[in-house]
mmCIF file of C-alpha atoms and ligand atoms in Angstrom:
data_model
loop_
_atom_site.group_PDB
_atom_site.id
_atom_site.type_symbol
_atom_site.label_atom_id
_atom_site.label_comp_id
_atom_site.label_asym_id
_atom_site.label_seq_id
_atom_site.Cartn_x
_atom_site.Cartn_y
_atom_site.Cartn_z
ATOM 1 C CA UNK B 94 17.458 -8.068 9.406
ATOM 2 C CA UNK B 95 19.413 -7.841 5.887
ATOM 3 C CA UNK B 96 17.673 -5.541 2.980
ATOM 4 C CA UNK B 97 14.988 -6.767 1.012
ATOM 5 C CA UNK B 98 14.925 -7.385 -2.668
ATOM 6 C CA UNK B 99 12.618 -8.107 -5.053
ATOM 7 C CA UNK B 100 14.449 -11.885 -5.795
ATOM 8 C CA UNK B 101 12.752 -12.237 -1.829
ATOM 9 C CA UNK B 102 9.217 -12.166 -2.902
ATOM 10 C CA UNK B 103 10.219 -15.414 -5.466
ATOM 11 C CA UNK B 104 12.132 -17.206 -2.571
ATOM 12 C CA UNK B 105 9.733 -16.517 0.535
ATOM 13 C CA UNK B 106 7.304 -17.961 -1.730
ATOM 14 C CA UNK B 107 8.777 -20.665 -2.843
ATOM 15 C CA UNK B 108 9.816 -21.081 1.177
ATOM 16 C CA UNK B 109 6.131 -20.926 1.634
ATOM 17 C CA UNK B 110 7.155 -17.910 4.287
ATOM 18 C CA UNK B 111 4.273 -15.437 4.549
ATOM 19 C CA UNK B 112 5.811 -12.149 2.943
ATOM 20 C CA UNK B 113 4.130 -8.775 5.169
ATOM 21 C CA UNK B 114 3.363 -5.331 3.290
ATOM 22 C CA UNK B 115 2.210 -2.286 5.073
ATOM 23 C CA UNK B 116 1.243 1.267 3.652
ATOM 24 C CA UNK B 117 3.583 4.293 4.760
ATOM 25 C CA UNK B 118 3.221 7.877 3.922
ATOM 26 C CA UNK B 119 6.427 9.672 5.582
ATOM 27 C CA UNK B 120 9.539 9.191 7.362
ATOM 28 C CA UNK B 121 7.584 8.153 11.110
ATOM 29 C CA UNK B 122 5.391 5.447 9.238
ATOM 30 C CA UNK B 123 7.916 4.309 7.070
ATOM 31 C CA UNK B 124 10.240 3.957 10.177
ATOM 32 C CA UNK B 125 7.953 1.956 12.375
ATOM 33 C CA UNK B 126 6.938 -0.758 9.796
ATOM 34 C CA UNK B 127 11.183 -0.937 8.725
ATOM 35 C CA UNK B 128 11.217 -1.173 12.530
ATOM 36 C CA UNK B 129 8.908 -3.842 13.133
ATOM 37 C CA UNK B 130 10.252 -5.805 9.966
ATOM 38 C CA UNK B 131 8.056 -5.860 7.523
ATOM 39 C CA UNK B 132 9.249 -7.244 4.307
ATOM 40 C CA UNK B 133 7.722 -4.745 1.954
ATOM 41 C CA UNK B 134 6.478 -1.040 2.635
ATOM 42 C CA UNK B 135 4.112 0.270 -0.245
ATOM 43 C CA UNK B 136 3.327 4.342 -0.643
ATOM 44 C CA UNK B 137 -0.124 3.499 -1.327
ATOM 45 C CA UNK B 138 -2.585 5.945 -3.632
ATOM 46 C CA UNK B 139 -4.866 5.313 -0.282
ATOM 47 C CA UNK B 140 -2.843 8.230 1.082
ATOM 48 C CA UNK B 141 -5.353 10.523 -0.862
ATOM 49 C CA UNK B 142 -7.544 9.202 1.470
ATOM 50 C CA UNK B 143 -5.882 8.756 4.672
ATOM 51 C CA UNK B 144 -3.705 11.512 4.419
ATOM 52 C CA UNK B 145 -5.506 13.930 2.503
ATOM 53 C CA UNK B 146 -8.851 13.372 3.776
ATOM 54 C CA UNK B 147 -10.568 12.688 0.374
ATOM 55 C CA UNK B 148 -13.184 10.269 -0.513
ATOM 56 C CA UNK B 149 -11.486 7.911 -3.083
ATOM 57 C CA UNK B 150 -8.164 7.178 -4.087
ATOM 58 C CA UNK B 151 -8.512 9.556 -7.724
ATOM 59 C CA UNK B 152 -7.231 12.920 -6.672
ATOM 60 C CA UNK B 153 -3.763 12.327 -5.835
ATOM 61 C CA UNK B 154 -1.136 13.334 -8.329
ATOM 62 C CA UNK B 155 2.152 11.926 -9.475
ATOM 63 C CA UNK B 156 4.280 14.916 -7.572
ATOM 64 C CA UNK B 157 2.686 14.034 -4.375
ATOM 65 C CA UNK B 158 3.319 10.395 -5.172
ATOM 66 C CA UNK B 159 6.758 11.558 -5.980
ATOM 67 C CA UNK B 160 6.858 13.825 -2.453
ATOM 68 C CA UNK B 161 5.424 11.413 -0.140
ATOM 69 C CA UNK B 162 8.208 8.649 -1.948
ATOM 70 C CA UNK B 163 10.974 10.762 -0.728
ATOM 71 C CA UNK B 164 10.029 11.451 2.688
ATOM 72 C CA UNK B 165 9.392 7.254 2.896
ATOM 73 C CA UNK B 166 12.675 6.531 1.620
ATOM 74 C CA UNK B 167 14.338 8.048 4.452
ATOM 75 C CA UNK B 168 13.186 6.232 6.873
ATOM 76 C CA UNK B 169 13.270 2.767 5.417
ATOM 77 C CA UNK B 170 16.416 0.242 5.735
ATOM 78 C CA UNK B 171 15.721 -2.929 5.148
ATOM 79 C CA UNK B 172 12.425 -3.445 3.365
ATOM 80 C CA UNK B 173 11.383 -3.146 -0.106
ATOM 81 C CA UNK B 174 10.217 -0.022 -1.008
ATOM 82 C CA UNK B 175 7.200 -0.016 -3.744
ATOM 83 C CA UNK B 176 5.419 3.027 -5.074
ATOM 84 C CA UNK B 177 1.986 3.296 -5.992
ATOM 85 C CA UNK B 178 1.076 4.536 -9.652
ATOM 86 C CA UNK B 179 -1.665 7.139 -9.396
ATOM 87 C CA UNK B 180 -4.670 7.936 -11.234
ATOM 88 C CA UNK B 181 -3.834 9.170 -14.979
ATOM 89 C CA UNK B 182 -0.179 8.504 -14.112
ATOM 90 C CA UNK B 183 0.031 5.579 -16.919
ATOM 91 C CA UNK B 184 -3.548 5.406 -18.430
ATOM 92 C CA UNK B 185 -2.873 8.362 -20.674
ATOM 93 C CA UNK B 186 0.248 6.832 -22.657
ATOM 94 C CA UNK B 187 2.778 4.603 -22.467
ATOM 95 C CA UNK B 188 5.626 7.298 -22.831
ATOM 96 C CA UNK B 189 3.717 9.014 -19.717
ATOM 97 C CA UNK B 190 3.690 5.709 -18.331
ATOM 98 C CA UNK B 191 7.068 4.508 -18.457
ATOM 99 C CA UNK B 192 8.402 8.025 -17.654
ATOM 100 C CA UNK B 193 6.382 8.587 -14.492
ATOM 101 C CA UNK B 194 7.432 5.044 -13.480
ATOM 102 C CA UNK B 195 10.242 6.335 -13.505
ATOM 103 C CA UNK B 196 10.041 9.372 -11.976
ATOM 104 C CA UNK B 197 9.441 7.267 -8.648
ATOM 105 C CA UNK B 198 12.002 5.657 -8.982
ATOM 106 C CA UNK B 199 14.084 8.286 -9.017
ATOM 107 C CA UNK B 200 12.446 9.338 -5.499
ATOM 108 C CA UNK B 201 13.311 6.113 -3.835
ATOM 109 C CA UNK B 202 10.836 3.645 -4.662
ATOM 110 C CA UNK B 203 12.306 0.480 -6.008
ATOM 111 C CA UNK B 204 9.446 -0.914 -7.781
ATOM 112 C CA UNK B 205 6.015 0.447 -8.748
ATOM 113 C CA UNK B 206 2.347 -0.994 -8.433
ATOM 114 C CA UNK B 207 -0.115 0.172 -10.650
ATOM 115 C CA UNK B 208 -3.552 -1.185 -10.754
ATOM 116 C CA UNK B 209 -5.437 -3.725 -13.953
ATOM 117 C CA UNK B 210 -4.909 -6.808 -15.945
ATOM 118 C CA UNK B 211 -4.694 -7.517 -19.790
ATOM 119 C CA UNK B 212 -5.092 -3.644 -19.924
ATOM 120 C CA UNK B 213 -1.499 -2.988 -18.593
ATOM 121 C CA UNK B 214 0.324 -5.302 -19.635
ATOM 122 C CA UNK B 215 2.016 -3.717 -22.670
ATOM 123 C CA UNK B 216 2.928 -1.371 -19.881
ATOM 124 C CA UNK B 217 4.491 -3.650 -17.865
ATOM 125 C CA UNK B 218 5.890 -5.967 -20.150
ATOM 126 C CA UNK B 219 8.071 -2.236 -21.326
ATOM 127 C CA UNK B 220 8.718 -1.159 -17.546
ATOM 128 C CA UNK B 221 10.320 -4.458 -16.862
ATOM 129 C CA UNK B 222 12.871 -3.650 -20.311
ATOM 130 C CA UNK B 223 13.560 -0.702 -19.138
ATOM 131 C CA UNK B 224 14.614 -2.673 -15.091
ATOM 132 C CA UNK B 225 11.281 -1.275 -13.741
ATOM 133 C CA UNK B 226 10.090 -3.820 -11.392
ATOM 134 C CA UNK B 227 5.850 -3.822 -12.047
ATOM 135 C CA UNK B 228 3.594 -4.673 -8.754
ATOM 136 C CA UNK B 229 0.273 -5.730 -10.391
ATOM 137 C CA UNK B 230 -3.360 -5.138 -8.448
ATOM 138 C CA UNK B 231 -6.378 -6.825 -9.461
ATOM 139 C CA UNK B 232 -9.313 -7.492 -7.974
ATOM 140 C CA UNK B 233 -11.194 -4.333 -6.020
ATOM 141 C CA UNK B 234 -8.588 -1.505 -7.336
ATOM 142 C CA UNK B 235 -10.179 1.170 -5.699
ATOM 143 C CA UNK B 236 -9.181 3.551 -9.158
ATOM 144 C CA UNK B 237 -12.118 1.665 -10.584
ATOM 145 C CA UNK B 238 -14.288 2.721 -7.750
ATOM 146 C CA UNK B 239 -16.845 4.862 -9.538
ATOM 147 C CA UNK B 240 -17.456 1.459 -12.142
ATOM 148 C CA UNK B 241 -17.683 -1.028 -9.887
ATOM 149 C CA UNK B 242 -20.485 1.271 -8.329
ATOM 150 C CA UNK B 243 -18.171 1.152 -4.669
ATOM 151 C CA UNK B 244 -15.497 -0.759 -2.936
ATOM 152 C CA UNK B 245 -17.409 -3.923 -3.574
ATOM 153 C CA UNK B 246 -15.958 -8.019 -3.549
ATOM 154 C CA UNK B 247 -15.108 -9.085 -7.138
ATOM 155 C CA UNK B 248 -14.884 -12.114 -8.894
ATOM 156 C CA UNK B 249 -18.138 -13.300 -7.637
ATOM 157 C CA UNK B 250 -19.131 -14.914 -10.809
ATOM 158 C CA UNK B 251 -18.021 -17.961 -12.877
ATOM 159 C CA UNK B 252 -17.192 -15.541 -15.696
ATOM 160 C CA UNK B 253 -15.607 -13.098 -13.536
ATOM 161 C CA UNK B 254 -13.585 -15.392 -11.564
ATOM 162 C CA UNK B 255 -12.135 -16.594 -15.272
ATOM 163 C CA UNK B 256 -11.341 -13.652 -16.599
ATOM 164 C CA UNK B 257 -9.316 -12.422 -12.932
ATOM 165 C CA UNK B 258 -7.259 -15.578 -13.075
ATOM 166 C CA UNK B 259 -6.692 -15.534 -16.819
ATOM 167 C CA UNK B 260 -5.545 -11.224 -15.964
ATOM 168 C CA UNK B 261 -2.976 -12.900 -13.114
ATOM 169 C CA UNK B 262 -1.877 -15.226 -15.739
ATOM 170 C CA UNK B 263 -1.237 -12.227 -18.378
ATOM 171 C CA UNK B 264 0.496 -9.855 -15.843
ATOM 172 C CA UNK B 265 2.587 -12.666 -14.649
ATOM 173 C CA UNK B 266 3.756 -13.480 -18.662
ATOM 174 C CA UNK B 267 4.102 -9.471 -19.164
ATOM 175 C CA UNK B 268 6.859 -9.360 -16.095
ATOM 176 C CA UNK B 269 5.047 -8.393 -12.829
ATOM 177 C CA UNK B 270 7.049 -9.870 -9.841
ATOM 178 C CA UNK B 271 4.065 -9.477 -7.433
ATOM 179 C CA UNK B 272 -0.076 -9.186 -7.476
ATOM 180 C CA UNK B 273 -2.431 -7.382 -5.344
ATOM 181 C CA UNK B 274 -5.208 -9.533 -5.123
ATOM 182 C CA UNK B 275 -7.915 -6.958 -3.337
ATOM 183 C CA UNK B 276 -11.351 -8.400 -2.361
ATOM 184 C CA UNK B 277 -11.733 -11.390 -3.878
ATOM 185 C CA UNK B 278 -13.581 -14.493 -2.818
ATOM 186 C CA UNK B 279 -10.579 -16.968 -0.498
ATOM 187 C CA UNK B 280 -11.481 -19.535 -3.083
ATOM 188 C CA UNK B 281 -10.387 -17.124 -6.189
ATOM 189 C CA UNK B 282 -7.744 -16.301 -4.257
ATOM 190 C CA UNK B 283 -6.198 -19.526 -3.647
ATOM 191 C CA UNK B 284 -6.706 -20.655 -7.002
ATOM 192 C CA UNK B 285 -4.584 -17.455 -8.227
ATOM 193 C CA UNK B 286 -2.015 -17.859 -5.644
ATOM 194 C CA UNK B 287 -1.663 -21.754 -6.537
ATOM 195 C CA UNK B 288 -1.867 -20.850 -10.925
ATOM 196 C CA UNK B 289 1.020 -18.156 -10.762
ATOM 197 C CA UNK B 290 4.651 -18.147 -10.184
ATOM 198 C CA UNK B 291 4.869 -14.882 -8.681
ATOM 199 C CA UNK B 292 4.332 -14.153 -5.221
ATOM 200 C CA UNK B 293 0.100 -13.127 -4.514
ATOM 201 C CA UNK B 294 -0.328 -10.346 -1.693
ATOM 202 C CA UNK B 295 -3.640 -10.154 -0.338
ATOM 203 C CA UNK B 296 -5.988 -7.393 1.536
ATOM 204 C CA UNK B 297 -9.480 -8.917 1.886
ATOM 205 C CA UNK B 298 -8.533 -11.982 0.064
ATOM 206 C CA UNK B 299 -8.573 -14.491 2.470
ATOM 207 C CA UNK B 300 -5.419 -16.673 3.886
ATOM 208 C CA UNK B 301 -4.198 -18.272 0.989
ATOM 209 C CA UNK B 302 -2.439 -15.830 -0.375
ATOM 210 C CA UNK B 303 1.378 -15.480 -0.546
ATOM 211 C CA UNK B 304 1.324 -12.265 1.935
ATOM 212 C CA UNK B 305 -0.906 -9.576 3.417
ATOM 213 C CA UNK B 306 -0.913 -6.034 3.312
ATOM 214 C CA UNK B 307 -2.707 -3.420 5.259
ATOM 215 C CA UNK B 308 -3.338 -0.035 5.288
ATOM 216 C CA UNK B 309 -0.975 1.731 8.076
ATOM 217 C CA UNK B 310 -4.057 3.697 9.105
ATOM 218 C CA UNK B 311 -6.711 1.025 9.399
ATOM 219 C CA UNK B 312 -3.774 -1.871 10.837
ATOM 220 C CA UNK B 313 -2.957 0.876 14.045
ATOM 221 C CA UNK B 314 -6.490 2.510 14.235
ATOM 222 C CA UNK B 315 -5.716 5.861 13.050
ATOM 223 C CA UNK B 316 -8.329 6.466 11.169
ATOM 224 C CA UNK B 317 -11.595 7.468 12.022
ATOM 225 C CA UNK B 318 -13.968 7.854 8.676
ATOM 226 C CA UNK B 319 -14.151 4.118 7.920
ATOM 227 C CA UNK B 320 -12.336 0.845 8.964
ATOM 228 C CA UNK B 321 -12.994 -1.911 6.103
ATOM 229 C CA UNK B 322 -14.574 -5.260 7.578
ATOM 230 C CA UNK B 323 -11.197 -7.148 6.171
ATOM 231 C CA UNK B 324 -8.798 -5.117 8.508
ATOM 232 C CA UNK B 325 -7.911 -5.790 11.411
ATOM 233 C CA UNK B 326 -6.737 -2.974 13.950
ATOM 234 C CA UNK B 327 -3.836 -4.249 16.170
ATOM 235 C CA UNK B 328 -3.898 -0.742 18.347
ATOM 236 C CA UNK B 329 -6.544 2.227 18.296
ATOM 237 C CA UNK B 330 -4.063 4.889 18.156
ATOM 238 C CA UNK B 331 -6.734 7.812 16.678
ATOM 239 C CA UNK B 332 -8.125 6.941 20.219
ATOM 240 C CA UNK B 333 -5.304 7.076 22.565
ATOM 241 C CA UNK B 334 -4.345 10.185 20.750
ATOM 242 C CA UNK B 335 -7.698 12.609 21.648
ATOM 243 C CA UNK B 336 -7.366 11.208 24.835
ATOM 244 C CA UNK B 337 -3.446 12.440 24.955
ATOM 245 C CA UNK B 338 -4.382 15.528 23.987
ATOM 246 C CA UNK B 339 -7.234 15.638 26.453
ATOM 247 C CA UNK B 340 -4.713 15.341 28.995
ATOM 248 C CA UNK B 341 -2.790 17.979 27.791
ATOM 249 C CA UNK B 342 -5.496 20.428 27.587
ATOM 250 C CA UNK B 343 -6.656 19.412 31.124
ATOM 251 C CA UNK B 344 -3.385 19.601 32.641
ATOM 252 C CA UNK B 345 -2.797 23.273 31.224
ATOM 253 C CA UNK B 346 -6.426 24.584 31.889
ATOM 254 C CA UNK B 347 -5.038 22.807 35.524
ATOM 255 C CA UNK B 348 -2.292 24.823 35.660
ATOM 256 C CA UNK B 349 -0.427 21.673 36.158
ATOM 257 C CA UNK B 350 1.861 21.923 33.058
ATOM 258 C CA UNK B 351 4.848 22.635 32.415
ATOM 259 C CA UNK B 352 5.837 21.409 35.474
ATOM 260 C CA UNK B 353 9.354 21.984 37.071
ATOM 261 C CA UNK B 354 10.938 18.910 34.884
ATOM 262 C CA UNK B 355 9.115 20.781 31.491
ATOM 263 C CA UNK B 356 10.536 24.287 32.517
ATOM 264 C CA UNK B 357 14.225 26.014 32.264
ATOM 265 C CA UNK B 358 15.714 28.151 35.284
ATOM 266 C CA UNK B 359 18.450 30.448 35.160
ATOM 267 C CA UNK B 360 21.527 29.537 37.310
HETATM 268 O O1 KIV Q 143 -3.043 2.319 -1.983
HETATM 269 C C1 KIV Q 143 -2.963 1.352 -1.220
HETATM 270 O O2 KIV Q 143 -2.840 1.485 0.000
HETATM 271 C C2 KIV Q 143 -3.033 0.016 -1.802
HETATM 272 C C3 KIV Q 143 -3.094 -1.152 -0.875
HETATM 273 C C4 KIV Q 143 -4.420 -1.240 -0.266
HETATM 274 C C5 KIV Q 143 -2.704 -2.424 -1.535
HETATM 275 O O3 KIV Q 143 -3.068 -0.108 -2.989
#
């Protein structure tokens, strides 16, 4: 497979090729999607939850963005390597903004995602200047969580479902070469995907999208707090790793490990 760039999101979906995006957090997970050939890998916010072991997406700074970036980098090679804005990282000011932007860049990340509509768009409409490429997320962006009242669907009503498609239409005119379209109704969905020119990546948004993303976590069953009802697990690997370790403590309490082919003997 040849490296992604970000002119592949505009041909695979003008190809009508489903583009695949997975979460990674260091150099294993980052190595195992690039392995399995995923188009785009994304250092998601979600790793203040799956890797930190908090409740929302809020506490996680811009340095640990910035750290978790660099350990992703190395082990990517061919896919597209996005980094996700975190909480207070850009909604302060734009200088802040387009500096920490930047900052990720400088760690590896070759574009950034940060999360809104009309809100943003000054934002991204400056980013792109400066040769920024912009992600956009609407829809559930789990930084709203406390006013949306939980990780609820959105768009449910007429007014709502105007306003999302008019923000796709804004972030799309203000440079954004990709959306996030998080829990939205298939129907809203489509009718983004089918209004903008720029390629739609879905999680909980139904099959019409231009390409899916999961969480690494929740797509290999590594994570035990909460699986969302949109994500499908493809291995239970927080399973077959207590029962690994099971095995190890059985086989030492045994006395069966290390065995002669775990154990060095002098000549
Ligand atoms: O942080 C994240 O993992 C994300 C994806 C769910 C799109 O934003």
């Amino acid at each position: 497979m040849r490296k992604i760039t970000v002119r592949d999101f505009f041909k695979l979906k003008e190809a009508g090729e489903p583009i695949t995006m997975v979460t990674a957090y260091d150099y294993v997970s980052a190595k195992i999607s690039d392995e399995a050939g995923v188009e785009s890998i994304l250092v998601g916010d979600s790793l203040s939850m799956v890797i930190q072991g908090n409740d929302t997406t809020l506490p996680c700074s811009i340095e640990e963005m910035i750290y978790h970036t660099k350990l992703v980098k190395r082990g990517v090679k061919n896919a597209f390597l996005i980094a996700d804005m975190p909480f207070l990282s850009y909604q302060v000011n734009e200088s802040e903004g387009i500096r920490n932007a930047g900052l990720l860049l400088k760690a590896g990340a070759e574009a950034v995602k940060l999360e809104g509509g009309r809100e943003v768009a000054d934002l991204v409409k400056k980013l792109s200047c400066f040769g920024i490429p912009v992600m956009g997320h609407i829809g559930m962006t789990p930084q709203h969580v406390h006013s949306f009242g939980g990780y609820r669907l959105q768009a449910k009503t007429e007014e709502s479902k105007k306003r999302i498609i008019e923000d796709a239409k804004i972030l799309e005119e203000a440079g954004v070469f990709s959306i996030v379209l998080e829990m939205v109704p298939v129907e809203v969905a489509r009718e983004i995907t089918e209004s903008v020119s720029v390629a739609t990546i879905g999680i909980g948004a139904g099959p019409f999208c231009d390409g899916q993303v999961l969480v690494f976590h929740d797509l290999l069953g590594f994570y035990p707090d909460f699986r969302p009802s949109f994500a499908k697990a493809y291995r239970e690997l927080y399973r077959e790793g207590v029962e690994g370790i099971r095995d190890f403590i059985s086989e030492v309490k045994g006395k069966k490990f290390p065995d002669e082919g775990h154990s060095f003997k002098s000549k």
